[in-house]
XYZ file of C-alpha atoms in Angstrom:
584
model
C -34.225 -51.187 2.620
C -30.943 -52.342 4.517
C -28.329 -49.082 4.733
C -25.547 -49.246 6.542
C -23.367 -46.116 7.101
C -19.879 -45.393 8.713
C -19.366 -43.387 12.235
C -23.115 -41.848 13.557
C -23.370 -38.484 13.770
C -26.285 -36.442 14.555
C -29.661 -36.892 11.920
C -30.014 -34.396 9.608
C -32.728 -32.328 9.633
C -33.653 -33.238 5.765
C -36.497 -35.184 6.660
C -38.720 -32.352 7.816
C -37.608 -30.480 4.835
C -38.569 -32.977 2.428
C -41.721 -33.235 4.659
C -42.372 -29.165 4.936
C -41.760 -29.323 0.577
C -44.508 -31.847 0.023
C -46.747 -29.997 2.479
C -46.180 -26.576 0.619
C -46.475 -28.233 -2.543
C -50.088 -28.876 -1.781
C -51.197 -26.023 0.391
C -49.432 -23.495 -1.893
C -51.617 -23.841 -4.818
C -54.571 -24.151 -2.703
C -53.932 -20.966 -1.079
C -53.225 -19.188 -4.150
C -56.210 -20.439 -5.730
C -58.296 -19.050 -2.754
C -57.035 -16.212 -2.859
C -57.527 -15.572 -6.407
C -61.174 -16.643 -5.560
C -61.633 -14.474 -2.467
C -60.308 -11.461 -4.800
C -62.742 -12.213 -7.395
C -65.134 -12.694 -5.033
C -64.333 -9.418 -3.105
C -64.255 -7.459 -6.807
C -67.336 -8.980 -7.384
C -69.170 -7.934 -4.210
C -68.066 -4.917 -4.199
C -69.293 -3.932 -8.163
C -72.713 -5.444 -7.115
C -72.617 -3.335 -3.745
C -71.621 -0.316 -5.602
C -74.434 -0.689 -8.420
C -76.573 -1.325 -5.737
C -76.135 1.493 -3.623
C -75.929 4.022 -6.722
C -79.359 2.679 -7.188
C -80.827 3.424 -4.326
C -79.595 6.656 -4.860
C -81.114 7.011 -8.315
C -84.438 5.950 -6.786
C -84.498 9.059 -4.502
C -83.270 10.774 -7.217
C -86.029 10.020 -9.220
C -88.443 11.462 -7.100
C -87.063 14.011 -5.968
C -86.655 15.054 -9.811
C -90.088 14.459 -10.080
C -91.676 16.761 -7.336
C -89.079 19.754 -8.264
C -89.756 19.313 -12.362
C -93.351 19.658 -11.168
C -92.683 23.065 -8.838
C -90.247 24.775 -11.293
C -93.007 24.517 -14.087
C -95.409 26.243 -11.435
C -92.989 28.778 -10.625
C -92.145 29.434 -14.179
C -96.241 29.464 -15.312
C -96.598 32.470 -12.022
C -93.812 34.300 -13.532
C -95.277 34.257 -16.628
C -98.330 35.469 -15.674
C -97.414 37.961 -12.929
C -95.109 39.587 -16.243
C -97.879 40.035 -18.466
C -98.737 43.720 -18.204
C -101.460 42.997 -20.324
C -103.605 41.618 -17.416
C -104.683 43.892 -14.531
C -103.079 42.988 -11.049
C -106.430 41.353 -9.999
C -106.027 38.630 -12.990
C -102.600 37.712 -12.404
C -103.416 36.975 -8.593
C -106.285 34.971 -10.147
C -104.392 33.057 -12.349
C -101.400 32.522 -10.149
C -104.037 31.100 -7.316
C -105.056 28.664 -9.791
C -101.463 27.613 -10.936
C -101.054 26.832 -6.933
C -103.896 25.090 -6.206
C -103.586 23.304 -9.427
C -100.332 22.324 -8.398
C -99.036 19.257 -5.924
C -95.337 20.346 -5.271
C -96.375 24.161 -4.384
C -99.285 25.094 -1.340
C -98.185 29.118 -1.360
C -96.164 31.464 -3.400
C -95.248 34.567 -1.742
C -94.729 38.081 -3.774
C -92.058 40.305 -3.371
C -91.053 43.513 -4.841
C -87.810 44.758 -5.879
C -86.647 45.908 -2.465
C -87.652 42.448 -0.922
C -91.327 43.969 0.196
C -93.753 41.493 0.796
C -96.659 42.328 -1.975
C -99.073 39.581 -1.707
C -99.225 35.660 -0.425
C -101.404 33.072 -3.042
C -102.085 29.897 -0.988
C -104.214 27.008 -1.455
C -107.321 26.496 0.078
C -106.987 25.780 3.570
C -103.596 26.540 3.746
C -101.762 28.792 6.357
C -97.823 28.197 6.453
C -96.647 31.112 7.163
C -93.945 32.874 4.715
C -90.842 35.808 5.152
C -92.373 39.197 5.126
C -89.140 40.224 3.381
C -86.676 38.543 1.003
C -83.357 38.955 1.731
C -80.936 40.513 -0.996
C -78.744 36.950 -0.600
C -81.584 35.116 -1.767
C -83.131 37.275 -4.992
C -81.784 35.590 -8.319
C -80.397 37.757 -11.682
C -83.347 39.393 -13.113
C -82.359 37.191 -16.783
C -82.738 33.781 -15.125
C -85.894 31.829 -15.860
C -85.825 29.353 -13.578
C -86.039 29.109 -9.648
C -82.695 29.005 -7.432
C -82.883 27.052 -4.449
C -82.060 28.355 -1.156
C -80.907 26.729 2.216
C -83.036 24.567 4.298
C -85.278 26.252 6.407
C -87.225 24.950 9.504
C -91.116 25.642 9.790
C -94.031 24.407 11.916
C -95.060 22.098 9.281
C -91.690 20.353 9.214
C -88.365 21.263 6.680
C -88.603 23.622 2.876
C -85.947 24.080 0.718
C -87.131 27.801 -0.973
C -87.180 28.117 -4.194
C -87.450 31.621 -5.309
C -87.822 32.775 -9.463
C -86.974 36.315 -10.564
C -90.472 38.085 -12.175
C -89.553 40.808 -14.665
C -92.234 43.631 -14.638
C -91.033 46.250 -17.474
C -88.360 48.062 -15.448
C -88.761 46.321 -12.384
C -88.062 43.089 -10.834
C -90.191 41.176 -8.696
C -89.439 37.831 -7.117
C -91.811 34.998 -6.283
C -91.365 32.936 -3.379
C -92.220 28.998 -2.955
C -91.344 26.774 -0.078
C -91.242 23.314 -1.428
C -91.879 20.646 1.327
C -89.297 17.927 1.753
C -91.555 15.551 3.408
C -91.516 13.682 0.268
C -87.396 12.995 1.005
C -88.518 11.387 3.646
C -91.083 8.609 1.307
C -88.391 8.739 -0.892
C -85.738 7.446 1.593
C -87.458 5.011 3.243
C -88.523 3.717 0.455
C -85.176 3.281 -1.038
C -83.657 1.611 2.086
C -86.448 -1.362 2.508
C -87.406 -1.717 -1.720
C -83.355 -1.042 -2.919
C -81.557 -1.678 0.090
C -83.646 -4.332 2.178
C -82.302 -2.691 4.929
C -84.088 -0.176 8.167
C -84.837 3.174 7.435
C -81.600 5.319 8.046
C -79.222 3.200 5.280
C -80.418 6.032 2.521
C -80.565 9.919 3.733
C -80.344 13.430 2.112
C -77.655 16.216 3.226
C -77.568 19.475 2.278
C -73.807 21.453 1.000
C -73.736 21.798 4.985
C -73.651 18.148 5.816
C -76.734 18.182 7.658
C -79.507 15.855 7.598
C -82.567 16.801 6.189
C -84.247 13.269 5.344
C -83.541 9.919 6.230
C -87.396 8.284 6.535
C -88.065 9.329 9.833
C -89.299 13.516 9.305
C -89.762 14.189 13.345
C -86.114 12.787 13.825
C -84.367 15.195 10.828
C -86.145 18.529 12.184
C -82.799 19.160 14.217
C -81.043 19.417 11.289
C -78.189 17.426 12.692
C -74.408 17.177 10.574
C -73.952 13.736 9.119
C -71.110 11.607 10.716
C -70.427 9.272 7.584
C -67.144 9.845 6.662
C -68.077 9.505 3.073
C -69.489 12.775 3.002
C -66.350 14.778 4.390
C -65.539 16.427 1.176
C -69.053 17.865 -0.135
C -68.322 20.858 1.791
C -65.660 21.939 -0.265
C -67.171 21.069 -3.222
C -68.849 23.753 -5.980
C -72.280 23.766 -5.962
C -72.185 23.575 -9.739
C -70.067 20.535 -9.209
C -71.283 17.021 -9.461
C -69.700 15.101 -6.633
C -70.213 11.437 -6.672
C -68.006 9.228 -3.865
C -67.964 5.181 -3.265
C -65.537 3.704 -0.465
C -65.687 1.914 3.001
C -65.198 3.753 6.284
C -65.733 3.496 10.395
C -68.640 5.453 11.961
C -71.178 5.298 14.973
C -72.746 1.978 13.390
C -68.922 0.558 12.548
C -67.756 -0.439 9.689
C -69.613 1.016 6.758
C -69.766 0.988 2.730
C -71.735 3.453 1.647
C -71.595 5.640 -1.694
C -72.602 9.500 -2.290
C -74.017 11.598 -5.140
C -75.318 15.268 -5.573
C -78.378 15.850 -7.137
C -79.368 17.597 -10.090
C -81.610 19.941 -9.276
C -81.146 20.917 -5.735
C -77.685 21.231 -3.226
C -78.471 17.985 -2.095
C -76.569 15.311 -1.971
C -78.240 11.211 -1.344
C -75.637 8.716 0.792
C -76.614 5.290 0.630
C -74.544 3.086 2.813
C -74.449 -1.400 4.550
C -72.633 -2.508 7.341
C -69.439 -4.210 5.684
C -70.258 -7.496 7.616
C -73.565 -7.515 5.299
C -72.387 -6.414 2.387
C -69.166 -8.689 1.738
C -71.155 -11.680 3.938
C -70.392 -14.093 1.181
C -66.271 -13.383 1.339
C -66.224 -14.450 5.098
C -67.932 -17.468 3.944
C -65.787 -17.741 0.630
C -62.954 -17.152 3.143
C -63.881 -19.959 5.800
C -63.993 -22.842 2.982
C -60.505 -21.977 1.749
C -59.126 -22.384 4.910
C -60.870 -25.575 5.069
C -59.535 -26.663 1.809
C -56.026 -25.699 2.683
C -56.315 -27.711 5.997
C -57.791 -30.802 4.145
C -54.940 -30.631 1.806
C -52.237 -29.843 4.833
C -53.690 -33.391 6.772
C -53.513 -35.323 3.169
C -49.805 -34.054 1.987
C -48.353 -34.377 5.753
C -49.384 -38.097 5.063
C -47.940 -38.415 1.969
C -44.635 -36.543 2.948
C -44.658 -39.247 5.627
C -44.440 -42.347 3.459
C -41.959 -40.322 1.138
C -39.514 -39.025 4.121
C -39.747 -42.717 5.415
C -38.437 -43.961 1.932
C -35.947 -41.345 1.283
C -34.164 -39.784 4.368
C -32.776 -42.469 5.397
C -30.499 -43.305 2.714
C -29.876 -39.414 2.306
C -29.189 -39.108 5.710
C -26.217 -41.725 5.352
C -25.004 -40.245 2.277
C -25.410 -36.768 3.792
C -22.953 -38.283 6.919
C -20.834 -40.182 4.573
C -20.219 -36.571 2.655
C -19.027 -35.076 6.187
C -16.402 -37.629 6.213
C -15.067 -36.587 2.886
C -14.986 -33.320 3.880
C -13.093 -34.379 7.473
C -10.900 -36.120 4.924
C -11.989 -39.849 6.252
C -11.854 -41.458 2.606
C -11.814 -44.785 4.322
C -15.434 -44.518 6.106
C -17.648 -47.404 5.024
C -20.553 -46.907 3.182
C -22.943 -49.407 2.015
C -26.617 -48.643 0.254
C -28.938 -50.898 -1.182
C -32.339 -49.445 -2.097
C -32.180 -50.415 -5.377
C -33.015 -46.807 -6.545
C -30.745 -43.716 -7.915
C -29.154 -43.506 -4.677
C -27.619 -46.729 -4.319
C -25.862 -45.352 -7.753
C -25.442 -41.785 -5.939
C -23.554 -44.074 -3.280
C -21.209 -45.948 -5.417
C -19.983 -42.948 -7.005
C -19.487 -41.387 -3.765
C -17.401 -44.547 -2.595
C -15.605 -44.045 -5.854
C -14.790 -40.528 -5.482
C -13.413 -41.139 -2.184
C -10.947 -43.379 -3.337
C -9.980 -40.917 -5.729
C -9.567 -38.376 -3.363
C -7.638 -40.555 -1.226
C -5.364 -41.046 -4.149
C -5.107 -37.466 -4.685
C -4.456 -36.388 -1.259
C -1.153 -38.735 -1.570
C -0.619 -36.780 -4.477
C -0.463 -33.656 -3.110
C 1.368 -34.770 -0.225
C 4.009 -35.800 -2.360
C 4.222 -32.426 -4.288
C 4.080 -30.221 -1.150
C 7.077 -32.172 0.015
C 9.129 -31.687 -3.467
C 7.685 -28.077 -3.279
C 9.080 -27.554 -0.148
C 12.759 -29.397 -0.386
C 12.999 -27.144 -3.901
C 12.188 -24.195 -2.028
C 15.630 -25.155 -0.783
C 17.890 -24.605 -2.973
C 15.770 -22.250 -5.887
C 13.760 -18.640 -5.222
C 9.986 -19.413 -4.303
C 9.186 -17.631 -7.092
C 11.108 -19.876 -9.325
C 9.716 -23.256 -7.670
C 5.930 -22.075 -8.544
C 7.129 -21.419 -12.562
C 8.630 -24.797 -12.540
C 5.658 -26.565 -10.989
C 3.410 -25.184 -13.031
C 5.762 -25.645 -15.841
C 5.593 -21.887 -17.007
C 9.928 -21.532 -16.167
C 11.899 -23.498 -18.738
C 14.922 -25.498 -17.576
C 16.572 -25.212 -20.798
C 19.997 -23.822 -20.790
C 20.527 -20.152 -21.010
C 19.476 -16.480 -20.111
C 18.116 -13.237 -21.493
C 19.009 -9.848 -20.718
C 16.731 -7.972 -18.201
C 17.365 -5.129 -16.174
C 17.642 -6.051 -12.212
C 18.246 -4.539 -9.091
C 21.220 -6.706 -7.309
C 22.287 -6.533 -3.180
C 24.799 -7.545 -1.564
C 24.680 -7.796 2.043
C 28.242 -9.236 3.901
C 29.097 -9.726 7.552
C 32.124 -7.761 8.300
C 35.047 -8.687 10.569
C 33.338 -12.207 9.698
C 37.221 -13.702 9.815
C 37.750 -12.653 13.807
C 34.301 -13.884 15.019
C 35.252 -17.097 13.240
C 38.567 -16.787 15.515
C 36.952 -15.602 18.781
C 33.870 -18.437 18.422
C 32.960 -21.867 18.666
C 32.488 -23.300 15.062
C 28.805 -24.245 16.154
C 28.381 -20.706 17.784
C 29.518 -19.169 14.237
C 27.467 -21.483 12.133
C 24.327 -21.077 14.534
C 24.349 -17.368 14.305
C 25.079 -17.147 10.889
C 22.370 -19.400 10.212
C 19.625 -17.109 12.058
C 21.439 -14.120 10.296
C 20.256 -15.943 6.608
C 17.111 -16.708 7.880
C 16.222 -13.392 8.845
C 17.751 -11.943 5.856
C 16.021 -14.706 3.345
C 12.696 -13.408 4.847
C 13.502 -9.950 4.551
C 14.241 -10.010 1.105
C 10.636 -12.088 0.146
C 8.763 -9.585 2.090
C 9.707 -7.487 -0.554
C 9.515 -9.460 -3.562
C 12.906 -10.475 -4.108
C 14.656 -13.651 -4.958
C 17.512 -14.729 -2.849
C 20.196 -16.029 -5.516
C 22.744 -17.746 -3.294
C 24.920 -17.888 -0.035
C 28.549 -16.798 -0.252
C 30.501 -17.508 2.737
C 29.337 -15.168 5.355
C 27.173 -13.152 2.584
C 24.157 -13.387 0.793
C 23.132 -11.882 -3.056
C 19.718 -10.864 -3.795
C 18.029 -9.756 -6.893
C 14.594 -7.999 -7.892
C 12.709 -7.585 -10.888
C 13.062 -11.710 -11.947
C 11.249 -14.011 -12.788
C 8.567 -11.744 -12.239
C 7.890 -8.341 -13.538
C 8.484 -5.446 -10.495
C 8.321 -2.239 -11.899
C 9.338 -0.811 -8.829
C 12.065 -3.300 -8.055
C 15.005 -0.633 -6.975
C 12.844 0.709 -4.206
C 11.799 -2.797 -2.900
C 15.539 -3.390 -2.599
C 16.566 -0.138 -0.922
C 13.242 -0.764 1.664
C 14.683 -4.803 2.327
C 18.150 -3.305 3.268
C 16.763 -1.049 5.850
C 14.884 -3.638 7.317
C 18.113 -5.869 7.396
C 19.985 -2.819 9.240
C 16.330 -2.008 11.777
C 15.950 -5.920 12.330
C 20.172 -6.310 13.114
C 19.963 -3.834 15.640
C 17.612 -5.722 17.663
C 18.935 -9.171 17.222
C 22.378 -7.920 18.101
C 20.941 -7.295 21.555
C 20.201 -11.344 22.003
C 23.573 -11.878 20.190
C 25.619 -9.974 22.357
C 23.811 -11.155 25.821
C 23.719 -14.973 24.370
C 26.996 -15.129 22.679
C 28.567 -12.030 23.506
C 29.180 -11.321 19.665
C 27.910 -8.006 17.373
C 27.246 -8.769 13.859
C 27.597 -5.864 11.361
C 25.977 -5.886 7.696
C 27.832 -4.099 4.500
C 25.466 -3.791 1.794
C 26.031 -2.689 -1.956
C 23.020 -2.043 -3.802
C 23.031 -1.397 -7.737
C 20.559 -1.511 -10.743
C 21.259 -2.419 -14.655
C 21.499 -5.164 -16.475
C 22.412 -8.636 -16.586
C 22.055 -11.795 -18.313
C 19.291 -13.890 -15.879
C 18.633 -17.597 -16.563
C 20.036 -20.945 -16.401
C 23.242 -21.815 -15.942
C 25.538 -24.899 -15.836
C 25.322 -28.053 -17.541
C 21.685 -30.122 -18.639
C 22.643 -32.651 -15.344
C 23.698 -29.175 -12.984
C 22.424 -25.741 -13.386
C 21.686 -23.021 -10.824
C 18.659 -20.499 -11.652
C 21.545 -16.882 -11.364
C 22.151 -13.509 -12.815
C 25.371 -12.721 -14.545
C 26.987 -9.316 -15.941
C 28.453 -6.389 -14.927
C 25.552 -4.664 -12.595
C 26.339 -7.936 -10.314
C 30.056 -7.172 -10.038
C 29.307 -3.303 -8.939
C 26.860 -4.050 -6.770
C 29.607 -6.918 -4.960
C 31.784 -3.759 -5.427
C 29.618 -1.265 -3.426
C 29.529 -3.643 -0.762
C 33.028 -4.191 -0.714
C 33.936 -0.926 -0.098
C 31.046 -0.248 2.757
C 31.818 0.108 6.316
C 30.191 -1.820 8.903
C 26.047 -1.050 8.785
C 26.490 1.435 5.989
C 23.947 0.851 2.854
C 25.906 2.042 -0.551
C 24.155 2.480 -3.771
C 24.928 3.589 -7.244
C 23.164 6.484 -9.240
C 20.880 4.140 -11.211
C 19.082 2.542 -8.130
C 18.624 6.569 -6.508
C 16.913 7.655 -9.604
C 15.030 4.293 -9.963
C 13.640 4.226 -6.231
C 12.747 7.381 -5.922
C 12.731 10.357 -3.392
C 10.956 7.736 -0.733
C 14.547 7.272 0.562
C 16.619 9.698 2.420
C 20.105 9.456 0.857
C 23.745 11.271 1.703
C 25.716 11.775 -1.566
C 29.146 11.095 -1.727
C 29.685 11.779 -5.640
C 31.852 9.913 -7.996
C 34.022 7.232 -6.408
C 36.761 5.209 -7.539
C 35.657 1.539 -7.285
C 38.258 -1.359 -7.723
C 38.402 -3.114 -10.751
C 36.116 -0.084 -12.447
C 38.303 2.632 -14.619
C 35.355 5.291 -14.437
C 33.845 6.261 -11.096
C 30.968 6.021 -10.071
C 28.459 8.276 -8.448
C 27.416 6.601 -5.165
C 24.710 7.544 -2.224
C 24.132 5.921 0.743
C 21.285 5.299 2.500
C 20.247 7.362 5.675
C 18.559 4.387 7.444
């Protein structure tokens, strides 16, 4: 693929790009795609963790249900029979000690009066846990509730009871009976639900009480302590009402690291059952999900780098001279070869490129060519004016309108002995600073110089273009002409020994504006009788004085400080006229 270019410059860096695209273009949908997997994954995981945990928990549940359905209908049967005063006392003790030994959730029920006085103990055979002599007032339930309340925890020889105590009404009197129902069964219940639910060790599934303690977690010698939880997942059952399910399923740090574990209350009793993994167990299968995509994505980095290499190899290097080629367009070198033949696209990119060159080389003569008549116009017409003729929006037909102007006059006074005292190139070099200076005085502020008199110059605002504060742009140009004087006089008077003073008429109205003269002659001027005045105010100004007429003061404003000399007879004028000059 032969390419030959014009003047080297440094290679682009458009190869790598091209490169770095292919190579995203391949390991961008890969990664997206395992991501999307590893999320589904992840959402996956963690619904089967959750269900799985949850039950675990329902499995204690269960059980626990179980043994406490079987105790409350015990306790409820002894308060039925210790409240039938139809048997003597020696019956009901009868019948209650065969509800107990009868039952396999209850091995004593203790008998309390209304002022929390032990009355009697019914036990099972054999048995000899020993039980409060009195019943505190915190733990006697309403006399109208008919089924057992369950009190805290409680640590005894034979290991932890949760108390479950019924009211017993006895005609006017309340009595209370009094089981401690063994949680040894937690224990079964929780080691069974780690290893059968779980497949994990003994200690993934445990029972707290509302005071985050542990009271079963497979192991009943370890929970006798009664030591607080340190799962994280529990924080909040504190603070929860005990007539309040509370129910809980995120991951968190502890002792054993990262955990998931979830968290219900139970039913029945203020219990609550956490079942909880190590993360790194229970989301094994994202690592694993995680490890192939990475794979995948470096598989498909290795194949696309090698395809981006044959592609780079074909394209960059004719881009890279068309890229150089471009620079020299935009260093304006239309003349830089440039020759490519690979027979694709961009051999057609190039020859349009060569072809726009040479079009831009003709336009840049073009331009050239205008700038120059642009500039030698700028001669001898306003700036403004050379623009509306270029771009043909000033006609050159013959002929004005009227429009309201603001005309100055500025003369050099005493210009007839300088002329005397001076070389002629002395007079014509000074003047010819003096009209510079003034020329770009009066386009800082809009105006359009109409033409050179002699040793003065007359200036107009408000034309071509629309200035709707044309007076005070003329009154602001003279005082620049008197503030810029002053300081060139200095150089004058050291260079040439010479002091130029300025006269300058100012006036506002209107004239006739257009062209004038013949179709092979014209000049671009104003005409009328606001352009004699304002000849006329500067005719009878003294050396550096500024005269205007009433119309400019009231059109420029109070931004001028102005002396009023009120109406004045002007030559050539039969009224006067009111005229102010200007406090520069």
């Amino acid at each position: 693929m032969p390419v030959v270019s014009g003047s080297p410059r440094p290679r682009g860096k458009l190869g790598r790009r091209l490169a770095a695209l292919v190579v995203t273009l391949a390991i961008v949908p890969a990664g997206v795609l395992g991501y999307v997997l590893i999320g589904v994954n992840q959402a996956s995981l963690e619904d089967t963790t959750r269900d799985l945990l949850f039950s675990a928990i329902d499995n204690v549940a269960q059980q626990v249900d179980r043994s406490l359905d079987e105790a409350t209908t015990s306790l409820i049967a002894i308060r039925g029979v210790l409240g039938n005063e139809a048997l003597d006392a020696r019956a009901r003790v009868e019948i209650a000690t065969q509800i107990v030994a009868a039952s396999t959730a209850l091995d004593v029920v203790a008998i309390y009066d209304e002022t929390g006085a032990q009355v009697d103990v019914v036990r099972d055979a054999g048995r000899t846990e020993p039980v409060p002599t009195t019943l505190p007032v915190a733990s006697r339930p309403a006399r109208d509730r008919s089924e057992p309340v369950a009190g805290a925890v409680e640590v005894v020889p034979g290991g932890l009871v949760s108390p479950l105590v019924i009211a017993v009404p006895i005609g006017d009197h309340t009595w209370y009976a009094y089981a401690p129902l063994s949680l040894a069964p937690l224990d079964v219940a929780v080691a069974s639900a780690a290893t059968s639910a779980l497949g994990a060790t003994p200690g993934s599934v445990f029972v707290v009480d509302r005071q985050l303690r542990v009271i079963a977690d497979g192991d009943p010698e370890r929970v006798t302590a009664l030591a607080r939880a340190d799962a994280e997942i529990v924080r909040d059952l504190a603070s929860t009402p005990v007539d309040e399910e509370f129910l809980a399923f995120r991951r968190y740090d502890n002792a054993r690291g990262e955990m998931v574990g979830a968290v219900r209350t139970l039913r029945s009793l203020p219990f609550a059952v956490v079942a909880e993994l190590p993360v790194e167990r229970a989301y094994a299968s994202v690592a694993q999900m995680r490890l192939a995509v990475i794979v995948v994505v470096l598989i498909a980095m290795l194949a696309s780098a090698m395809l981006a290499l044959l592609v780079v190899r074909r394209l960059s290097a004719p881009v890279d001279h068309l890229v150089r080629f471009a620079g020299d367009l935009a260093a304006r070198r239309f003349d830089a070869p440039l020759t490519v033949a690979s027979g694709d696209d961009l051999e057609v990119l190039g020859d349009a490129m060569r072809d726009a060159a040479q079009a831009l080389a003709r336009g840049e003569d073009l331009l050239r060519k205008e700038q120059t008549i642009r500039a030698d116009l700028g001669r001898y017409l306003p700036k403004q004016l050379v623009e509306r003729i270029v771009t043909r929006e000033q006609s050159l037909a013959l002929g004005g309108q009227r429009r309201i102007v603001t005309v100055l006059f500025a003369d050099v006074t005493s210009f007839s002995s300088l002329v005397e005292q001076r070389e002629p190139e002395v007079v014509v070099s000074i003047l010819n600073q003096l009209f510079t200076i003034l020329t770009e005085l009066v386009f800082r502020h809009g105006g359009t110089v109409d033409k050179f008199i002699g040793d003065s110059v007359m200036a107009f605002w408000n034309a071509p273009d629309d200035q709707p504060d044309h007076a005070a742009r003329a009154v602001a140009s003279s005082i620049d002409m008197m503030r810029w004087l002053e300081t060139v006089n200095e150089a004058w008077q050291a260079q040439h020994g010479v002091t130029v003073r300025l006269a300058i008429g100012i006036h506002t109205g209107e004239v006739v504006i257009g062209n004038f003269g013949s179709e092979t002659r014209m000049e671009y001027t104003c005409i009328g009788e606001a352009v004699n005045l304002a000849a006329r105010l500067e005719s009878i100004a003294r050396p550096s004085q500024i005269l205007v007429s009433r119309a400019t003061h009231d059109a420029a404003g109070d931004a001028y400080p102005y002396i009023e000399f009120g109406p004045q007879r002007i030559p050539s004028r039969l009224d006067p006229v009111e005229v102010f000059e200007v406090a520069s």
